[in-house]
PDB file of C-alpha atoms and ligand atoms in Angstrom:
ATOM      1  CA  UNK Q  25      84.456 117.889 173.713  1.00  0.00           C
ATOM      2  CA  UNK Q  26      84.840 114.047 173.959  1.00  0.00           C
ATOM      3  CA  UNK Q  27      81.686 113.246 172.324  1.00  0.00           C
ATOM      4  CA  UNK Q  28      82.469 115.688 169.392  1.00  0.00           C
ATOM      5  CA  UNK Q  29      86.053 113.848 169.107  1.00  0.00           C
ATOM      6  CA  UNK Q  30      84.217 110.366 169.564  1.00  0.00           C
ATOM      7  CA  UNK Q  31      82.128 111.440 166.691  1.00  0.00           C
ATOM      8  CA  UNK Q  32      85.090 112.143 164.622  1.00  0.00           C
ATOM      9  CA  UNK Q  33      87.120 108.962 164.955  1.00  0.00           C
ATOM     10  CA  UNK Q  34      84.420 106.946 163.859  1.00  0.00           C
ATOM     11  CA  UNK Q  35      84.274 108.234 160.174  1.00  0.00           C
ATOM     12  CA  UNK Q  36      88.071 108.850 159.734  1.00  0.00           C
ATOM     13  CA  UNK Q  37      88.171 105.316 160.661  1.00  0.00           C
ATOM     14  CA  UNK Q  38      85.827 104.430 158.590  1.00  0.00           C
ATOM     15  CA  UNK Q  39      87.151 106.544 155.351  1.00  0.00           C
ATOM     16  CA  UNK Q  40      90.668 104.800 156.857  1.00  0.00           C
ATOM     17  CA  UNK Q  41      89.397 101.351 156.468  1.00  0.00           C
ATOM     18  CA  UNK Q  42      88.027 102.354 152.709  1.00  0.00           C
ATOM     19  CA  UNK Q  43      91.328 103.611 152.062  1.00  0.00           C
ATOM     20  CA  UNK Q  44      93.710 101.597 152.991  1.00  0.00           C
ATOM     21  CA  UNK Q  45      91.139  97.878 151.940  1.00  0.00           C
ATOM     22  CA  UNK Q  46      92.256  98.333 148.024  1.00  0.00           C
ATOM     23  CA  UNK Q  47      96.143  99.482 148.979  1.00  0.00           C
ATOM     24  CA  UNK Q  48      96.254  95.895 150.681  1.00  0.00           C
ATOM     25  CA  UNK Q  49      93.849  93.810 148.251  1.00  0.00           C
ATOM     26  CA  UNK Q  50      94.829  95.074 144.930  1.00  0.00           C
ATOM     27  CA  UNK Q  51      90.997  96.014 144.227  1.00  0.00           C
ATOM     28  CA  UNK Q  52      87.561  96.582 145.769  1.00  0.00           C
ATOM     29  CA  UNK Q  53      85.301  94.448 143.379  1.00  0.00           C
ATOM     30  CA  UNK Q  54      86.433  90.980 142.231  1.00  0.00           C
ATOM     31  CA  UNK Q  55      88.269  91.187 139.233  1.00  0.00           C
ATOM     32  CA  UNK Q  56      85.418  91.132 136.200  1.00  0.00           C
ATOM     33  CA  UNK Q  57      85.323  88.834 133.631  1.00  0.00           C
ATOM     34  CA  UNK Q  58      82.293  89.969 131.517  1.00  0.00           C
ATOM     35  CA  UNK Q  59      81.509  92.729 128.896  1.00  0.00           C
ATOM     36  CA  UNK Q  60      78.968  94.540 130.291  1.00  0.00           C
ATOM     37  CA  UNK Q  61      81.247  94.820 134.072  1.00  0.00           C
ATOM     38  CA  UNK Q  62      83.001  97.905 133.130  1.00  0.00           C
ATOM     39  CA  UNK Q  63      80.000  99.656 132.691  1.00  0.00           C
ATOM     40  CA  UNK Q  64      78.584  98.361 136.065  1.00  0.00           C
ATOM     41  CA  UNK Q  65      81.568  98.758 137.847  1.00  0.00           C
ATOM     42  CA  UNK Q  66      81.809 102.583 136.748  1.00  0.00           C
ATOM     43  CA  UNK Q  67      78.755 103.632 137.768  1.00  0.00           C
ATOM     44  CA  UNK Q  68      79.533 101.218 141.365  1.00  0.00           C
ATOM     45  CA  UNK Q  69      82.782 103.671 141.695  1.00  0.00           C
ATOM     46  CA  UNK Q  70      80.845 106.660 140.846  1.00  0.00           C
ATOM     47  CA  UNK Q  71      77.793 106.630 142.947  1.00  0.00           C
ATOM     48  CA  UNK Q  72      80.882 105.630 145.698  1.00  0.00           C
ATOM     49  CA  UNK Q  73      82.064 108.897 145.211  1.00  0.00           C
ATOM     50  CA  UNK Q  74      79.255 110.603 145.352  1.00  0.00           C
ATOM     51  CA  UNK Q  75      77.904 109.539 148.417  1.00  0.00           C
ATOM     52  CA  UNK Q  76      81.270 109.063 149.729  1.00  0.00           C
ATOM     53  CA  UNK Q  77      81.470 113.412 149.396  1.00  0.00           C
ATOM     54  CA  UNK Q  78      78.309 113.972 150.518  1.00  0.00           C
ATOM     55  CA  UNK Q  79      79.731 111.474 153.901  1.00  0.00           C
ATOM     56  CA  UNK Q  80      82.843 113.510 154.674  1.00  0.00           C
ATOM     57  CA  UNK Q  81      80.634 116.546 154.255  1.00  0.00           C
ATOM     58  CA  UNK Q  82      78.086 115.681 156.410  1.00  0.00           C
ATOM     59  CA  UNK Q  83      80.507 114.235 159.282  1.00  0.00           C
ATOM     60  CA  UNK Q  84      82.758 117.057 159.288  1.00  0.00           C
ATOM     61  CA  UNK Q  85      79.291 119.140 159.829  1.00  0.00           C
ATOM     62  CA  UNK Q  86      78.275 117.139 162.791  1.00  0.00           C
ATOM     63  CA  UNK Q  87      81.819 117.591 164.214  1.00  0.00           C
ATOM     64  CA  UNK Q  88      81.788 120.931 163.778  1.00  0.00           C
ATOM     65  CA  UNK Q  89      78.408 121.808 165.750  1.00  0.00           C
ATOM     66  CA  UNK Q  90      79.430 119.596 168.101  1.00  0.00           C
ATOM     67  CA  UNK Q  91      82.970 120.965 169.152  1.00  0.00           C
ATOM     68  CA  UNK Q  92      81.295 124.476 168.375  1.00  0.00           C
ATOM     69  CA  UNK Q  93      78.614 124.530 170.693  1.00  0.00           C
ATOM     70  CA  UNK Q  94      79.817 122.279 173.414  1.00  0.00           C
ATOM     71  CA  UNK Q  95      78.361 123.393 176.922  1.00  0.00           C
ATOM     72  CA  UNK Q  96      82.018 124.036 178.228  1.00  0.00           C
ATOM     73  CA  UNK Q  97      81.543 126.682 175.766  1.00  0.00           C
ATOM     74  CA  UNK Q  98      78.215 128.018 176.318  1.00  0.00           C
ATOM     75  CA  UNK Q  99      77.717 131.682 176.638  1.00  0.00           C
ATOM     76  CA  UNK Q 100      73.798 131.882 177.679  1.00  0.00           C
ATOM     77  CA  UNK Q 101      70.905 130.288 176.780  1.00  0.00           C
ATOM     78  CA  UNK Q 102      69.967 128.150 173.571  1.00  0.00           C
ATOM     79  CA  UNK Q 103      68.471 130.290 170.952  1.00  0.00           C
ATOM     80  CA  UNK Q 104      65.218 128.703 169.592  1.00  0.00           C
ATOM     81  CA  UNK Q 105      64.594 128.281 165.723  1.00  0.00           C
ATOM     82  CA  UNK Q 106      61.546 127.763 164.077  1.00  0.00           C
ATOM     83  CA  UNK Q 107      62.770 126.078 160.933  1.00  0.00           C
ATOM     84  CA  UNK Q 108      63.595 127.136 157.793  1.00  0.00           C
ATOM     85  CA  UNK Q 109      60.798 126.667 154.480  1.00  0.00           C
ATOM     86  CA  UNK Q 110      63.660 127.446 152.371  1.00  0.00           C
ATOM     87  CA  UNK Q 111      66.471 125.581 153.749  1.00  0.00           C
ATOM     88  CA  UNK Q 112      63.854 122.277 154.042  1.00  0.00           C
ATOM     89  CA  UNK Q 113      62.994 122.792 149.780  1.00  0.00           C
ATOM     90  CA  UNK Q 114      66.883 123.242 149.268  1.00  0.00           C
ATOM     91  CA  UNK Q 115      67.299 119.734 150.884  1.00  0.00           C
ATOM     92  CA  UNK Q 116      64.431 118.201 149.849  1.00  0.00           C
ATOM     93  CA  UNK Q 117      65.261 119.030 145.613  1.00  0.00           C
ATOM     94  CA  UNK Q 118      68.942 118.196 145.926  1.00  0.00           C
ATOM     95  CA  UNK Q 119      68.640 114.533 146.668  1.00  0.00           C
ATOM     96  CA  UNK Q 120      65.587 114.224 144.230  1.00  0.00           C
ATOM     97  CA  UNK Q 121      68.041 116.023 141.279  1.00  0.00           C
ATOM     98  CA  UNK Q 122      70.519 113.083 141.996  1.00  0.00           C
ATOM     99  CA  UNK Q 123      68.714 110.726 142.275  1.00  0.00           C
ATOM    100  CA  UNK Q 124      66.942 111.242 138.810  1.00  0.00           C
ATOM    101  CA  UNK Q 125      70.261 112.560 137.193  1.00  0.00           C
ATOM    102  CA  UNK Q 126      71.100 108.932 138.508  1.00  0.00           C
ATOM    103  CA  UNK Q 127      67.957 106.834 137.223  1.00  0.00           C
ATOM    104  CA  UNK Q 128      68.979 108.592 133.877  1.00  0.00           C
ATOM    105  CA  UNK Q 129      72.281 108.283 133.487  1.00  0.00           C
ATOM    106  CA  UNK Q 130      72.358 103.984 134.846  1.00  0.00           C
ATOM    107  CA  UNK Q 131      69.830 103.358 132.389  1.00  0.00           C
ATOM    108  CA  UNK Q 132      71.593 102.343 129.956  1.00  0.00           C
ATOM    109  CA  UNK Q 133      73.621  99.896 131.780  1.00  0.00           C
ATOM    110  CA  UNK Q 134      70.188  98.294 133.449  1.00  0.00           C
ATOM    111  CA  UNK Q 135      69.038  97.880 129.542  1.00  0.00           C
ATOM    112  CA  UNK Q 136      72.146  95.461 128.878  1.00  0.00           C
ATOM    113  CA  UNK Q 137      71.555  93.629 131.796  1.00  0.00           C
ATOM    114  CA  UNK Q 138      68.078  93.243 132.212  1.00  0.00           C
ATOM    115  CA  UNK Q 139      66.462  94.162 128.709  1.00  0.00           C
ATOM    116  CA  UNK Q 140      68.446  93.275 125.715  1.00  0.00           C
ATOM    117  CA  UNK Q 141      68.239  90.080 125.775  1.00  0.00           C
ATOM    118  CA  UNK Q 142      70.499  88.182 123.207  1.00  0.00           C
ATOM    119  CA  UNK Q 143      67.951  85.725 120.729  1.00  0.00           C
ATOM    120  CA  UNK Q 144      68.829  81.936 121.453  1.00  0.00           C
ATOM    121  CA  UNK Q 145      68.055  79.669 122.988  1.00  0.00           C
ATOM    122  CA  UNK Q 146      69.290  78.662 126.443  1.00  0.00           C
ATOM    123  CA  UNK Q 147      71.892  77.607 127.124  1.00  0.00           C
ATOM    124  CA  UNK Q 148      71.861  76.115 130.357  1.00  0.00           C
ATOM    125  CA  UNK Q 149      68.788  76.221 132.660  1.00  0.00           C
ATOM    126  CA  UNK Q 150      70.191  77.159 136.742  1.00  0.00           C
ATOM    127  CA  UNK Q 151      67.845  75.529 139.384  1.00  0.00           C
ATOM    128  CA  UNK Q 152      68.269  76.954 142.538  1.00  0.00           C
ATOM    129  CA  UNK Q 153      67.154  74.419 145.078  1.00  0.00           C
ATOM    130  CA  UNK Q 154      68.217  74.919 149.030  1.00  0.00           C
ATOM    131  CA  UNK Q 155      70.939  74.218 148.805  1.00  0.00           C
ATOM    132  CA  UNK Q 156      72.677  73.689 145.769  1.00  0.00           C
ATOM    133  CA  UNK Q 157      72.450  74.906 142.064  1.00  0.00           C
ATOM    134  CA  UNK Q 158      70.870  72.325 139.616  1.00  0.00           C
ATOM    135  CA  UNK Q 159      71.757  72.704 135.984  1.00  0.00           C
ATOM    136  CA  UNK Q 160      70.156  71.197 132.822  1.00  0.00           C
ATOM    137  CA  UNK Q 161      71.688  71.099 129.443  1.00  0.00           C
ATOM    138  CA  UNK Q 162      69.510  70.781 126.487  1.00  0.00           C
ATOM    139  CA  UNK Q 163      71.409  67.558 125.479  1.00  0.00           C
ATOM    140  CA  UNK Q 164      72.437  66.809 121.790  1.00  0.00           C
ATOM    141  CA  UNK Q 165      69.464  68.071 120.197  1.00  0.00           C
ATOM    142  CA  UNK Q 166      69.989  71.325 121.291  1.00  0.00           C
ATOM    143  CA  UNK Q 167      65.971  71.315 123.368  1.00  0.00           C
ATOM    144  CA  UNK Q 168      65.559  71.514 127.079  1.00  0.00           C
ATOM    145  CA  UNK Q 169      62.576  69.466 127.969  1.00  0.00           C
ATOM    146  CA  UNK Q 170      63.602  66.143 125.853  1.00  0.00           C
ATOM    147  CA  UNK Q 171      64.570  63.088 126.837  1.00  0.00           C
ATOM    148  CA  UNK Q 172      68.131  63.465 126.289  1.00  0.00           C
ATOM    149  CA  UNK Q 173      68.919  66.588 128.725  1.00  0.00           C
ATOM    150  CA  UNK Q 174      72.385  66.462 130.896  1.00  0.00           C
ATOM    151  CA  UNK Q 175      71.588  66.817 134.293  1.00  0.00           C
ATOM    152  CA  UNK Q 176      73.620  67.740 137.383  1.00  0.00           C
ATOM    153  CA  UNK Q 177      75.002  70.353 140.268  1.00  0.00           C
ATOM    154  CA  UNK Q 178      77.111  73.064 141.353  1.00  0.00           C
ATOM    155  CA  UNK Q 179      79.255  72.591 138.273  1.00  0.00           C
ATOM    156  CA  UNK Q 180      78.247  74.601 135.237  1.00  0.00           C
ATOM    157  CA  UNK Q 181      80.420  75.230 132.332  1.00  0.00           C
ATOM    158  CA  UNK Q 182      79.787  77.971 129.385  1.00  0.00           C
ATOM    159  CA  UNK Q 183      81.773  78.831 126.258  1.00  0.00           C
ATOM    160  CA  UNK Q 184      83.938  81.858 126.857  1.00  0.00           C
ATOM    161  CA  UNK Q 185      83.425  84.699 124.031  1.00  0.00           C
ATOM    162  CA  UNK Q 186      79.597  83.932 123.153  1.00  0.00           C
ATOM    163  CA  UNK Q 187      76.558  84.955 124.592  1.00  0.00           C
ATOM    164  CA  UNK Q 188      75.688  82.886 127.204  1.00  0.00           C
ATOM    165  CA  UNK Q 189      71.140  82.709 128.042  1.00  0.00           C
ATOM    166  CA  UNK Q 190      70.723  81.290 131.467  1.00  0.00           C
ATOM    167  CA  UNK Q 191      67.269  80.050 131.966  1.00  0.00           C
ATOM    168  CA  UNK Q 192      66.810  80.331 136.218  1.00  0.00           C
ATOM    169  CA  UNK Q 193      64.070  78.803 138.529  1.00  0.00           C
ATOM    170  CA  UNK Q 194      63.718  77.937 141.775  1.00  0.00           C
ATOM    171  CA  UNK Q 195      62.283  74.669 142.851  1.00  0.00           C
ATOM    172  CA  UNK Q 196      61.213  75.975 146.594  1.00  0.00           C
ATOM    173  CA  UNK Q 197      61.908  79.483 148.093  1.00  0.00           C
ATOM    174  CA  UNK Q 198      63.945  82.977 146.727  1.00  0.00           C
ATOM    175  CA  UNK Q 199      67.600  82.474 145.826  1.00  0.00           C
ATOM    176  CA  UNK Q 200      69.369  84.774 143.950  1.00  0.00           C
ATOM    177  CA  UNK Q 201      71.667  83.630 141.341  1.00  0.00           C
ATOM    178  CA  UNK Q 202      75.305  85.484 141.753  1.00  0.00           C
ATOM    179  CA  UNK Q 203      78.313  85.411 139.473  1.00  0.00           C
ATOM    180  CA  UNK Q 204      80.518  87.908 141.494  1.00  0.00           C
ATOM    181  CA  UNK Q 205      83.495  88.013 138.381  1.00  0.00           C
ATOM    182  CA  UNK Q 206      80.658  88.742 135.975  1.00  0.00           C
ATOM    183  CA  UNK Q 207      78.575  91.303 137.868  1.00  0.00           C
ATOM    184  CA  UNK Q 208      75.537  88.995 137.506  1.00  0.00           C
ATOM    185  CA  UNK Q 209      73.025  89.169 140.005  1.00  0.00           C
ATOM    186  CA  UNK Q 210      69.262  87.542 139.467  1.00  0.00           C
ATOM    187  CA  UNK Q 211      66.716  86.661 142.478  1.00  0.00           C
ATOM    188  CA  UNK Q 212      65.395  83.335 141.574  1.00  0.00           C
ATOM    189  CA  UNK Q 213      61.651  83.088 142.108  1.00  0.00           C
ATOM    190  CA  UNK Q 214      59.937  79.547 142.461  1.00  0.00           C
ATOM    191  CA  UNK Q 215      57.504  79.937 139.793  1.00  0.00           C
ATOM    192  CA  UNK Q 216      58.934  82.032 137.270  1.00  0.00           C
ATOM    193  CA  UNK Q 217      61.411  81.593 134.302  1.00  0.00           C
ATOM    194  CA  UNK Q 218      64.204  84.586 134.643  1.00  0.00           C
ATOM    195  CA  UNK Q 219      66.468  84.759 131.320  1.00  0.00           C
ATOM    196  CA  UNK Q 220      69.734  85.981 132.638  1.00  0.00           C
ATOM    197  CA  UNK Q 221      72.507  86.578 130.121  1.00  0.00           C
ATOM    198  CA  UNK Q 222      76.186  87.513 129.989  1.00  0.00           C
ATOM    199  CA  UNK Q 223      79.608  87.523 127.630  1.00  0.00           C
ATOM    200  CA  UNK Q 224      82.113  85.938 129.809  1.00  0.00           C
ATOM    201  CA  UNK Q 225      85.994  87.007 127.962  1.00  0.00           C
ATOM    202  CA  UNK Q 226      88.462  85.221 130.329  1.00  0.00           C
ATOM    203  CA  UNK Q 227      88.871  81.350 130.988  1.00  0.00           C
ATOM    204  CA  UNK Q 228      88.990  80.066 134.564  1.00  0.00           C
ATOM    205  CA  UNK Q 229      86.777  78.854 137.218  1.00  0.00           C
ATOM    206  CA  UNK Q 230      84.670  81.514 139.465  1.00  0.00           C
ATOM    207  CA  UNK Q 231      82.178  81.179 142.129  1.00  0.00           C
ATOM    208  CA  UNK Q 232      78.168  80.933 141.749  1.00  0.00           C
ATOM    209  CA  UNK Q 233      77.238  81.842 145.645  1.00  0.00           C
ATOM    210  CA  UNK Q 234      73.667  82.064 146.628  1.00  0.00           C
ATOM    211  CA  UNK Q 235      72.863  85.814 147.530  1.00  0.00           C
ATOM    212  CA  UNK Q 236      69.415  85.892 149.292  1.00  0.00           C
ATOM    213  CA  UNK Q 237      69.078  84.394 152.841  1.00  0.00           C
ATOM    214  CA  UNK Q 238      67.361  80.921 152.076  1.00  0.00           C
ATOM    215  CA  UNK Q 239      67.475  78.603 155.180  1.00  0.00           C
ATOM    216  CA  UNK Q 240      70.031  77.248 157.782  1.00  0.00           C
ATOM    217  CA  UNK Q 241      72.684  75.888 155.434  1.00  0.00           C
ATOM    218  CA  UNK Q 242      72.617  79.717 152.846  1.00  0.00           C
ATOM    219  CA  UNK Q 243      76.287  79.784 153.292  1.00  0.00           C
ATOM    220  CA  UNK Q 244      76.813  76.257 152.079  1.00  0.00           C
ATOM    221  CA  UNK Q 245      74.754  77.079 148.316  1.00  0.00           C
ATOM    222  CA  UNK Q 246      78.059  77.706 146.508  1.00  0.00           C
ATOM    223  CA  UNK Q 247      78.928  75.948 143.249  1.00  0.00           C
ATOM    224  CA  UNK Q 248      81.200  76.165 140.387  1.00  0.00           C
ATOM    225  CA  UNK Q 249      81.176  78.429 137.143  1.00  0.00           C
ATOM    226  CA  UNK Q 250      83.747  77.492 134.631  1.00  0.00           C
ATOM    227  CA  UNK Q 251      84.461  79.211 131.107  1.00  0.00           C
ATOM    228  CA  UNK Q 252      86.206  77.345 128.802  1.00  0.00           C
ATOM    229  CA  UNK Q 253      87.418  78.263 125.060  1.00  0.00           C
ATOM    230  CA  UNK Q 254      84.418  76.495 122.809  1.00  0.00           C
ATOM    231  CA  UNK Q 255      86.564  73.145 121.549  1.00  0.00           C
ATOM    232  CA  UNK Q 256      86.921  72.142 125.805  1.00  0.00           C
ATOM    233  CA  UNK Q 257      83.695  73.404 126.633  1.00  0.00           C
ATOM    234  CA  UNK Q 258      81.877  70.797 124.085  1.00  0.00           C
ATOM    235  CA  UNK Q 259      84.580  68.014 125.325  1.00  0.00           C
ATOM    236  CA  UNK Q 260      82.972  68.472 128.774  1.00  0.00           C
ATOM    237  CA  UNK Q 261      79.522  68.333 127.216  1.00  0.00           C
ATOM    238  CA  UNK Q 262      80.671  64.807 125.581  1.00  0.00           C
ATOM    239  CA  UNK Q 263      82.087  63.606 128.682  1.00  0.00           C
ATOM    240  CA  UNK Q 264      79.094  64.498 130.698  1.00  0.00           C
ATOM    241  CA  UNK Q 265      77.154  62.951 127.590  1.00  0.00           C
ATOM    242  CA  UNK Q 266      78.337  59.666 128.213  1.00  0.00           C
ATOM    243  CA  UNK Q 267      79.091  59.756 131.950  1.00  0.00           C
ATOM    244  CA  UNK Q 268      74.955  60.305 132.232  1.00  0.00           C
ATOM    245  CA  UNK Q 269      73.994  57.586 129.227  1.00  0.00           C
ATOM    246  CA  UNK Q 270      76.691  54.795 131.005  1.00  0.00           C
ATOM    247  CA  UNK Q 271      74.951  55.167 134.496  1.00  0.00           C
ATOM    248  CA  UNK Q 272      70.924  55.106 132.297  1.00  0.00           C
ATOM    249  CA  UNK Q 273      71.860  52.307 130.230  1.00  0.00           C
ATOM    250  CA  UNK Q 274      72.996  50.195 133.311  1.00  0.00           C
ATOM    251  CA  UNK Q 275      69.445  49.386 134.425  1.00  0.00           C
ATOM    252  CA  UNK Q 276      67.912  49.015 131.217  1.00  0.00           C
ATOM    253  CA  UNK Q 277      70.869  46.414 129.737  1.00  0.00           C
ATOM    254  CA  UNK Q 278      69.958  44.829 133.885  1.00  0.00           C
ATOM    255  CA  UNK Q 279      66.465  44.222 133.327  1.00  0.00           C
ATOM    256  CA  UNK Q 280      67.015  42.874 129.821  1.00  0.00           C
ATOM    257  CA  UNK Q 281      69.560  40.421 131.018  1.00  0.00           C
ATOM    258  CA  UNK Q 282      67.268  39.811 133.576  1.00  0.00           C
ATOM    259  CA  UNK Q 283      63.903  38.929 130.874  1.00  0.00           C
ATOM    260  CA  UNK Q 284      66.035  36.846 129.160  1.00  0.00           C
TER     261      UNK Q 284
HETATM  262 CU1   CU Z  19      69.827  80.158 148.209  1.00  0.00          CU
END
């Protein structure tokens, strides 16, 4: 009796919890900035439900067999059953169905995401690095690799309303690159080039966290994402410009005094 009422708090509680988190928050997910979120965040709420029915379902079950054949209750001797073939192919082709109705119907959502890639060049190129995120710009000429790229960290801006191609590395173990606001999650692999791409539509300033387990300070790999309407996005990209050429040109006017 008290272990089949034990058994029920703990998922009323739990359904509680789910409940009552969005009444006080507003919202479950962060509030999405991108194109393609809507489409994520749909099939997020929908697998919730699913599962969440086949939860309820299942704990009410437990609950039931419990309180039902609690020893208090007992009128002989356990009956023993064999198992049932049919009962076992029931639950073994239900799950399988969903799970391919599910592979089927998301697939469509992965191919934005993670196949059709917008053609241009990249934007900005994300270096994960414990613990911080490294950016390069391709500089005036528009080509990452050349001697005038913009370099810097935890503070990326992007136009808002364009297609934005992140170019991500990692320069020593697996990040992953996540832009809560724009549903954008990519593992960073040392070794590998990962094109990550996105449509941000609202201006602000969101958070790029770190979401694989990397070392002690994993908490502490945070930086900043801001969008920006074009016309302030390429004032940054001047400012930053000229902030990086004042501090190279330092040096170089030193030594030349210095020759002199
Ligand atoms: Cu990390």
């Amino acid at each position: 009796m008290f272990w089949a009422l034990l058994f029920l708090a703990v998922p009323v509680l739990g359904v509680a919890t789910f409940v009552v988190y969005p009444q006080v928050r507003g919202h479950w997910l962060p509030q999405d900035v991108s194109t393609h979120g809507v489409e994520i965040d749909r099939l997020f709420y929908f697998i919730l439900a699913l599962t969440g029915v086949v939860f309820v379902a299942t704990e009410a079950l437990l609950f039931w067999f419990m309180w039902k054949y609690d020893r208090a209750n007992a009128r002989g001797p356990a009956s023993y059953v064999q198992g049932s073939h049919t009962l076992e192919v029931v639950w073994t082709i239900i799950p399988a169905a969903t799970l391919l109705f599910l592979a089927i119907y998301q697939m469509n959502a992965w191919a934005d995401v993670k196949m059709r890639r917008p053609l241009m060049d990249p934007t900005v190129e994300v270096i994960a690095r414990q613990w911080e995120w490294r950016f390069r710009y391709p500089g005036r000429d528009g080509k990452l690799g050349t001697a005038d790229d913009l370099f810097g960290s935890n503070d990326v801006h992007v136009p808002m309303d364009e297609d934005v191609l992140v170019q991500l590395k990692s320069m020593d173990v697996l990040h992953s690159f996540a832009l809560p606001e724009l549903r954008i999650k990519q593992d960073a692999v040392p070794g590998m080039k990962i094109p990550v791409w996105f449509k941000a539509i609202k201006p602000g300033q969101y958070e790029i966290v770190c979401m694989e387990h990397c070392g002690a300070r994993h908490y502490a790999m945070k930086g900043r994402l801001t969008v920006e309407p074009r016309a302030e996005y390429e004032a940054w990209l001047e400012r930053k410009y000229a902030e990086q050429e004042a501090t190279q040109a330092l040096p170089v006017a030193a030594a030349t005094a210095a020759e002199e």
